[in-house]
Every structure is written in C-alpha cells, then in structure tokens.
C-alpha cells in the first residue's frame, strides 16, 4: 500500500499540480490529512489574526493514476478512515448561517473519546467520519479546495465516509486525485461553517472505469446511490441533481424508462438531501435506494 504524508498538500485542484505519487489502476493508497486549518489551531485562545488564511482547506496529493484519461471515470472506494483524538470548530462574523449576528470569532476544541465526541463537556455525539474535500483536477482553471463542483472538491457530504464508493470525473491525464478536510461528525447543512474538523488518515482503492457514462459526482453506499450537485443556489443544485438522476435512469434503462416515469419514480421514493449551505457553491445530493436500480436491471 502507498502512503502520502500530510505535508504533501495543495490548496487548489488543478491540472498544473505536480503529482506527489503515481500509482497503477487498482492501487490502494493511504492519504494522511491535515484538518481544514492545516492543524494551525492548538488552543481556544488562538488569535484569528495569527492564522495563515492562505493555508485553509489543504488537500493531500495529488495522485496520478496510470491509464486514467479524460472521459474516464475514477472509482474511489473509501476503505477506512482514522481520525485524531480531538477536533476543532470555529464560527464568527460572516461565517455560516448566523454570520450576520455573531460579533466575535469563537473556537472550540472538542475531545473524541470512547468513539464519541463530547461537546463542551455536556453533549455526547456519535462519530461519523467523513471526507469534506475530495476531487480530481478540473480541465480548465484551478478550483480552490474550498469550493465544490463537478470535479468534487469541498462537497462536505456526510455520506462520503467509510464503505462509500465515490465516482469522479477524469478531466486530465492521471486524474490527479486529492483529498482532505475530514470531519469526525457533521450535520447536514454544516450551518456554522464547520464540521468537527480533524486530522486523520484515509485509505482508498482507486480504479479507472473506461467507456462508462454516469452523472458525476456520484456516490454509492451499501444501500443507496446519490447524485451530488453543487451550484450558486440550492434551487439550482436541486435542479442539477434531479436532471442527473433522471438522466441516469433513462440512459441506463436504454430509454425503457422515459423522463416522465423517471421523475415520477424519484418523486415517489427518491430523497433530496442537503449536504452543505456554507461554501462558495451549495451542495445537495439526491438519494435513490439501490433496490430500485436492481428492479430496473441497472448495475453501476
Ligand atoms: Ca469543508
Ligand atoms: Ca471542514
């Protein structure tokens, strides 16, 4: 297995990034990751002004996958996530949904013990480790790691965790996969602008799929498939996710399920869910239980 150190990082997903590792199709790679502040916050008294804000949302990588060519799909199976024994959060003016009401920046350090996070000594939370930032390089202009998009990026999607398979576009030779911004726990929406930000280690198996047409990014868990979309507004993101999933259903049934039937099926049993509403673009996911794909004879 390959390992990438957490000091091998980028702040934008870009075709110009130099790969830190080249691997064969099917390789398993462990990414050591920093938290989204690049581990700069050591105490609740850390001065905001003392933080280097150019070092936010680092992603470890990128990895060049041999044989990956534009038009292919990268299949990233998330095998395992390890997280540190504490995490950090912050919110304040101009951050999150209450940013216009908050007058000062506040940092919280949150211990993680016995597989639970303990918030301010009084609320125990179950852990649900997830990857906030994961993506491939876009073909055109670089995209900052803090922004989500068709290439993946800062999707802050709670279902991108252990056991999930994520499908991402290959836009440039080698794909240039990078990831970071682990959360030990996060609620859908991420309303304060933070999850429980932690450093950690992510082990993934990376495969290249040829001649496949899927709307991307797409995620698959043991029970469901999720079309993920990011846009300026939630309304636009919802429209994109719906169109993408309808397109998948009609295409993969060779048109035997038409648009009317596909949208009806989603209306009956699909679930629109918010990923996050606090990043430069907002992200949603549209869930469809795998049993319906099975009944329609669709295999991903
Ligand atoms: Ca994030
Ligand atoms: Ca984060």
Tab-separated table of N, CA, C and O in Angstrom, residues 25-102:
chain	number	residue	atom	x	y	z
A	25	UNK	N	-3.571	1.448	-11.832
A	25	UNK	CA	-5.012	1.265	-11.709
A	25	UNK	C	-5.284	0.153	-10.706
A	25	UNK	O	-4.690	-0.917	-10.774
A	26	UNK	N	-6.159	0.407	-9.728
A	26	UNK	CA	-6.484	-0.599	-8.720
A	26	UNK	C	-5.676	-0.486	-7.443
A	26	UNK	O	-5.831	-1.298	-6.528
A	27	UNK	N	-4.813	0.528	-7.362
A	27	UNK	CA	-3.930	0.673	-6.197
A	27	UNK	C	-4.717	1.108	-4.956
A	27	UNK	O	-5.757	1.762	-5.046
A	28	UNK	N	-4.168	0.728	-3.809
A	28	UNK	CA	-4.695	1.193	-2.532
A	28	UNK	C	-3.725	2.222	-1.969
A	28	UNK	O	-2.516	1.978	-1.912
A	29	UNK	N	-4.260	3.369	-1.582
A	29	UNK	CA	-3.423	4.494	-1.145
A	29	UNK	C	-3.946	5.045	0.168
A	29	UNK	O	-5.158	5.224	0.339
A	30	UNK	N	-3.021	5.284	1.103
A	30	UNK	CA	-3.385	5.944	2.363
A	30	UNK	C	-2.982	7.413	2.271
A	30	UNK	O	-1.819	7.727	2.015
A	31	UNK	N	-3.943	8.292	2.472
A	31	UNK	CA	-3.709	9.739	2.480
A	31	UNK	C	-3.699	10.206	3.926
A	31	UNK	O	-4.730	10.116	4.615
A	32	UNK	N	-2.575	10.701	4.414
A	32	UNK	CA	-2.573	11.410	5.696
A	32	UNK	C	-3.134	12.806	5.427
A	32	UNK	O	-2.732	13.455	4.465
A	33	UNK	N	-4.047	13.265	6.269
A	33	UNK	CA	-4.641	14.583	6.008
A	33	UNK	C	-4.516	15.499	7.224
A	33	UNK	O	-4.559	15.052	8.360
A	34	UNK	N	-4.358	16.789	6.954
A	34	UNK	CA	-4.451	17.831	7.988
A	34	UNK	C	-5.923	18.164	8.190
A	34	UNK	O	-6.762	17.871	7.338
A	35	UNK	N	-6.236	18.847	9.292
A	35	UNK	CA	-7.589	19.391	9.384
A	35	UNK	C	-7.686	20.612	8.453
A	35	UNK	O	-6.693	21.028	7.840
A	36	UNK	N	-8.874	21.191	8.356
A	36	UNK	CA	-9.100	22.234	7.340
A	36	UNK	C	-8.333	23.522	7.656
A	36	UNK	O	-8.244	24.406	6.805
A	37	UNK	N	-7.807	23.630	8.882
A	37	UNK	CA	-6.984	24.797	9.228
A	37	UNK	C	-5.487	24.457	9.128
A	37	UNK	O	-4.646	25.181	9.645
A	38	UNK	N	-5.199	23.343	8.508
A	38	UNK	CA	-3.837	22.816	8.402
A	38	UNK	C	-3.201	22.681	9.786
A	38	UNK	O	-2.020	22.982	10.005
A	39	UNK	N	-4.032	22.277	10.737
A	39	UNK	CA	-3.585	21.989	12.116
A	39	UNK	C	-2.980	23.220	12.793
A	39	UNK	O	-2.175	23.080	13.716
A	40	UNK	N	-3.384	24.424	12.385
A	40	UNK	CA	-2.804	25.635	12.985
A	40	UNK	C	-3.426	25.966	14.339
A	40	UNK	O	-2.835	26.699	15.126
A	41	UNK	N	-4.649	25.477	14.589
A	41	UNK	CA	-5.335	25.855	15.837
A	41	UNK	C	-4.985	24.846	16.928
A	41	UNK	O	-5.349	23.675	16.847
A	42	UNK	N	-4.265	25.341	17.929
A	42	UNK	CA	-3.824	24.453	19.014
A	42	UNK	C	-4.590	24.717	20.307
A	42	UNK	O	-4.551	23.912	21.227
A	43	UNK	N	-5.234	25.885	20.421
A	43	UNK	CA	-5.974	26.186	21.648
A	43	UNK	C	-7.140	27.113	21.315
A	43	UNK	O	-7.168	27.735	20.243
A	44	UNK	N	-8.090	27.219	22.251
A	44	UNK	CA	-9.248	28.091	22.016
A	44	UNK	C	-8.840	29.560	22.014
A	44	UNK	O	-9.613	30.425	21.587
A	45	UNK	N	-7.626	29.844	22.522
A	45	UNK	CA	-7.150	31.234	22.561
A	45	UNK	C	-6.378	31.630	21.303
A	45	UNK	O	-5.853	32.741	21.215
A	46	UNK	N	-6.286	30.711	20.348
A	46	UNK	CA	-5.579	31.035	19.109
A	46	UNK	C	-6.179	32.289	18.481
A	46	UNK	O	-7.397	32.400	18.331
A	47	UNK	N	-5.322	33.250	18.174
A	47	UNK	CA	-5.795	34.503	17.563
A	47	UNK	C	-6.115	34.272	16.094
A	47	UNK	O	-5.301	33.713	15.359
A	48	UNK	N	-7.294	34.704	15.674
A	48	UNK	CA	-7.659	34.568	14.268
A	48	UNK	C	-6.630	35.253	13.375
A	48	UNK	O	-6.275	34.752	12.318
A	49	UNK	N	-6.174	36.420	13.842
A	49	UNK	CA	-5.240	37.198	13.041
A	49	UNK	C	-3.900	36.475	12.893
A	49	UNK	O	-3.144	36.743	11.967
A	50	UNK	N	-3.619	35.573	13.829
A	50	UNK	CA	-2.345	34.854	13.783
A	50	UNK	C	-2.392	33.678	12.805
A	50	UNK	O	-1.356	33.125	12.445
A	51	UNK	N	-3.599	33.310	12.396
A	51	UNK	CA	-3.709	32.180	11.470
A	51	UNK	C	-3.320	32.620	10.066
A	51	UNK	O	-3.610	33.741	9.656
A	52	UNK	N	-2.667	31.723	9.357
A	52	UNK	CA	-2.361	31.983	7.955
A	52	UNK	C	-3.554	31.516	7.126
A	52	UNK	O	-3.745	30.305	6.931
A	53	UNK	N	-4.362	32.466	6.671
A	53	UNK	CA	-5.610	32.113	5.969
A	53	UNK	C	-5.360	31.641	4.548
A	53	UNK	O	-6.296	31.259	3.845
A	54	UNK	N	-4.099	31.683	4.111
A	54	UNK	CA	-3.770	31.058	2.824
A	54	UNK	C	-3.619	29.541	2.955
A	54	UNK	O	-3.498	28.848	1.965
A	55	UNK	N	-3.609	29.079	4.198
A	55	UNK	CA	-3.407	27.645	4.432
A	55	UNK	C	-4.699	27.000	4.934
A	55	UNK	O	-4.704	26.297	5.943
A	56	UNK	N	-5.782	27.263	4.233
A	56	UNK	CA	-7.073	26.713	4.621
A	56	UNK	C	-7.490	25.665	3.595
A	56	UNK	O	-7.263	25.827	2.409
A	57	UNK	N	-8.118	24.607	4.107
A	57	UNK	CA	-8.599	23.517	3.254
A	57	UNK	C	-7.497	22.858	2.417
A	57	UNK	O	-7.660	22.672	1.201
A	58	UNK	N	-6.393	22.475	3.043
A	58	UNK	CA	-5.388	21.739	2.266
A	58	UNK	C	-5.917	20.353	1.879
A	58	UNK	O	-6.646	19.725	2.654
A	59	UNK	N	-5.558	19.912	0.696
A	59	UNK	CA	-5.889	18.545	0.270
A	59	UNK	C	-4.584	17.804	0.008
A	59	UNK	O	-3.678	18.331	-0.643
A	60	UNK	N	-4.487	16.600	0.527
A	60	UNK	CA	-3.285	15.790	0.359
A	60	UNK	C	-3.265	15.197	-1.052
A	60	UNK	O	-4.267	14.680	-1.525
A	61	UNK	N	-2.107	15.292	-1.695
A	61	UNK	CA	-1.966	14.782	-3.045
A	61	UNK	C	-1.343	15.836	-3.940
A	61	UNK	O	-0.639	16.715	-3.442
A	62	UNK	N	-1.605	15.757	-5.255
A	62	UNK	CA	-2.498	14.789	-5.890
A	62	UNK	C	-1.772	13.504	-6.317
A	62	UNK	O	-0.555	13.477	-6.458
A	63	UNK	N	-2.587	12.479	-6.547
A	63	UNK	CA	-2.102	11.195	-7.036
A	63	UNK	C	-2.422	11.072	-8.520
A	63	UNK	O	-3.545	11.386	-8.945
A	64	UNK	N	-1.437	10.648	-9.266
A	64	UNK	CA	-1.601	10.380	-10.702
A	64	UNK	C	-1.906	8.898	-10.858
A	64	UNK	O	-1.132	8.045	-10.409
A	65	UNK	N	-3.025	8.572	-11.473
A	65	UNK	CA	-3.392	7.165	-11.670
A	65	UNK	C	-3.067	6.797	-13.113
A	65	UNK	O	-3.641	7.369	-14.063
A	66	UNK	N	-2.158	5.849	-13.263
A	66	UNK	CA	-1.719	5.445	-14.600
A	66	UNK	C	-2.907	4.947	-15.420
A	66	UNK	O	-3.744	4.191	-14.921
A	67	UNK	N	-2.978	5.390	-16.646
A	67	UNK	CA	-4.032	4.910	-17.557
A	67	UNK	C	-5.291	5.746	-17.539
A	67	UNK	O	-6.137	5.603	-18.414
A	68	UNK	N	-5.442	6.609	-16.519
A	68	UNK	CA	-6.647	7.447	-16.461
A	68	UNK	C	-6.558	8.542	-17.510
A	68	UNK	O	-5.597	9.315	-17.536
A	69	UNK	N	-7.547	8.610	-18.377
A	69	UNK	CA	-7.560	9.594	-19.456
A	69	UNK	C	-8.857	10.386	-19.414
A	69	UNK	O	-9.887	9.874	-18.938
A	70	UNK	N	-8.824	11.627	-19.904
A	70	UNK	CA	-10.046	12.431	-19.911
A	70	UNK	C	-11.211	11.662	-20.530
A	70	UNK	O	-11.056	10.998	-21.559
A	71	UNK	N	-12.357	11.735	-19.861
A	71	UNK	CA	-13.529	10.978	-20.319
A	71	UNK	C	-13.751	9.709	-19.529
A	71	UNK	O	-14.856	9.166	-19.502
A	72	UNK	N	-12.691	9.208	-18.873
A	72	UNK	CA	-12.847	8.036	-17.998
A	72	UNK	C	-13.505	8.479	-16.695
A	72	UNK	O	-13.675	9.676	-16.422
A	73	UNK	N	-13.852	7.492	-15.894
A	73	UNK	CA	-14.405	7.770	-14.564
A	73	UNK	C	-13.471	7.165	-13.526
A	73	UNK	O	-12.963	6.050	-13.693
A	74	UNK	N	-13.218	7.916	-12.460
A	74	UNK	CA	-12.399	7.420	-11.359
A	74	UNK	C	-13.333	6.878	-10.283
A	74	UNK	O	-14.225	7.589	-9.810
A	75	UNK	N	-13.108	5.613	-9.936
A	75	UNK	CA	-13.894	4.984	-8.870
A	75	UNK	C	-13.026	4.946	-7.611
A	75	UNK	O	-11.962	4.338	-7.615
A	76	UNK	N	-13.469	5.628	-6.584
A	76	UNK	CA	-12.685	5.731	-5.349
A	76	UNK	C	-13.454	5.044	-4.233
A	76	UNK	O	-14.484	5.545	-3.767
A	77	UNK	N	-12.975	3.879	-3.823
A	77	UNK	CA	-13.646	3.139	-2.744
A	77	UNK	C	-12.984	3.521	-1.428
A	77	UNK	O	-11.778	3.347	-1.259
A	78	UNK	N	-13.769	4.067	-0.519
A	78	UNK	CA	-13.231	4.520	0.763
A	78	UNK	C	-13.213	3.331	1.718
A	78	UNK	O	-14.248	2.890	2.218
A	79	UNK	N	-12.014	2.803	1.923
A	79	UNK	CA	-11.869	1.568	2.707
A	79	UNK	C	-11.903	1.848	4.202
A	79	UNK	O	-12.493	1.107	4.978
A	80	UNK	N	-11.207	2.930	4.607
A	80	UNK	CA	-11.038	3.129	6.056
A	80	UNK	C	-10.706	4.590	6.339
A	80	UNK	O	-9.990	5.227	5.573
A	81	UNK	N	-11.245	5.103	7.440
A	81	UNK	CA	-10.904	6.448	7.893
A	81	UNK	C	-10.498	6.384	9.362
A	81	UNK	O	-11.243	5.853	10.192
A	82	UNK	N	-9.321	6.903	9.660
A	82	UNK	CA	-8.845	7.035	11.046
A	82	UNK	C	-8.856	8.515	11.391
A	82	UNK	O	-8.424	9.341	10.579
A	83	UNK	N	-9.317	8.848	12.578
A	83	UNK	CA	-9.307	10.263	12.974
A	83	UNK	C	-8.554	10.455	14.281
A	83	UNK	O	-8.380	9.511	15.060
A	84	UNK	N	-8.131	11.696	14.514
A	84	UNK	CA	-7.358	12.036	15.716
A	84	UNK	C	-8.264	12.004	16.956
A	84	UNK	O	-9.469	11.781	16.864
A	85	UNK	N	-7.652	12.248	18.133
A	85	UNK	CA	-8.402	12.127	19.387
A	85	UNK	C	-9.073	13.441	19.803
A	85	UNK	O	-9.613	13.550	20.894
A	86	UNK	N	-8.998	14.441	18.956
A	86	UNK	CA	-9.740	15.677	19.221
A	86	UNK	C	-9.946	16.411	17.909
A	86	UNK	O	-9.228	16.184	16.940
A	87	UNK	N	-10.931	17.276	17.909
A	87	UNK	CA	-11.196	18.076	16.729
A	87	UNK	C	-11.383	19.536	17.115
A	87	UNK	O	-11.335	19.887	18.299
A	88	UNK	N	-11.573	20.371	16.122
A	88	UNK	CA	-11.693	21.804	16.356
A	88	UNK	C	-12.855	22.347	15.528
A	88	UNK	O	-13.196	21.805	14.480
A	89	UNK	N	-13.485	23.378	16.050
A	89	UNK	CA	-14.544	24.081	15.325
A	89	UNK	C	-14.351	25.569	15.525
A	89	UNK	O	-13.710	25.996	16.478
A	90	UNK	N	-14.956	26.356	14.651
A	90	UNK	CA	-14.996	27.789	14.886
A	90	UNK	C	-16.173	28.373	14.122
A	90	UNK	O	-16.657	27.814	13.152
A	91	UNK	N	-16.644	29.489	14.620
A	91	UNK	CA	-17.599	30.282	13.849
A	91	UNK	C	-17.460	31.735	14.276
A	91	UNK	O	-16.753	32.042	15.242
A	92	UNK	N	-18.109	32.616	13.548
A	92	UNK	CA	-17.968	34.030	13.872
A	92	UNK	C	-18.584	34.895	12.799
A	92	UNK	O	-19.328	34.398	11.924
A	93	UNK	N	-18.280	36.193	12.828
A	93	UNK	CA	-18.860	37.131	11.873
A	93	UNK	C	-18.616	36.699	10.428
A	93	UNK	O	-17.517	36.281	10.079
A	94	UNK	N	-19.647	36.792	9.623
A	94	UNK	CA	-19.587	36.465	8.190
A	94	UNK	C	-19.354	34.984	7.921
A	94	UNK	O	-19.045	34.608	6.785
A	95	UNK	N	-19.499	34.160	8.942
A	95	UNK	CA	-19.321	32.725	8.734
A	95	UNK	C	-20.632	32.001	9.025
A	95	UNK	O	-21.312	32.295	10.008
A	96	UNK	N	-20.970	31.057	8.162
A	96	UNK	CA	-22.147	30.231	8.422
A	96	UNK	C	-23.448	31.000	8.334
A	96	UNK	O	-23.511	32.142	7.868
A	97	UNK	N	-24.526	30.362	8.777
A	97	UNK	CA	-25.872	30.930	8.600
A	97	UNK	C	-26.171	32.067	9.569
A	97	UNK	O	-27.087	32.848	9.344
A	98	UNK	N	-25.431	32.148	10.662
A	98	UNK	CA	-25.675	33.228	11.633
A	98	UNK	C	-24.594	34.290	11.587
A	98	UNK	O	-24.469	35.109	12.491
A	99	UNK	N	-23.811	34.274	10.531
A	99	UNK	CA	-22.656	35.158	10.454
A	99	UNK	C	-22.966	36.636	10.586
A	99	UNK	O	-22.131	37.411	11.033
A	100	UNK	N	-24.188	37.038	10.221
A	100	UNK	CA	-24.534	38.457	10.327
A	100	UNK	C	-24.939	38.832	11.756
A	100	UNK	O	-25.141	40.002	12.052
A	101	UNK	N	-25.070	37.861	12.637
A	101	UNK	CA	-25.496	38.135	14.018
A	101	UNK	C	-24.346	37.954	15.008
A	101	UNK	O	-24.445	38.413	16.152
A	102	UNK	N	-23.311	37.267	14.593
A	102	UNK	CA	-22.229	36.948	15.532
A	102	UNK	C	-21.204	38.074	15.532
A	102	UNK	O	-20.847	38.598	14.475
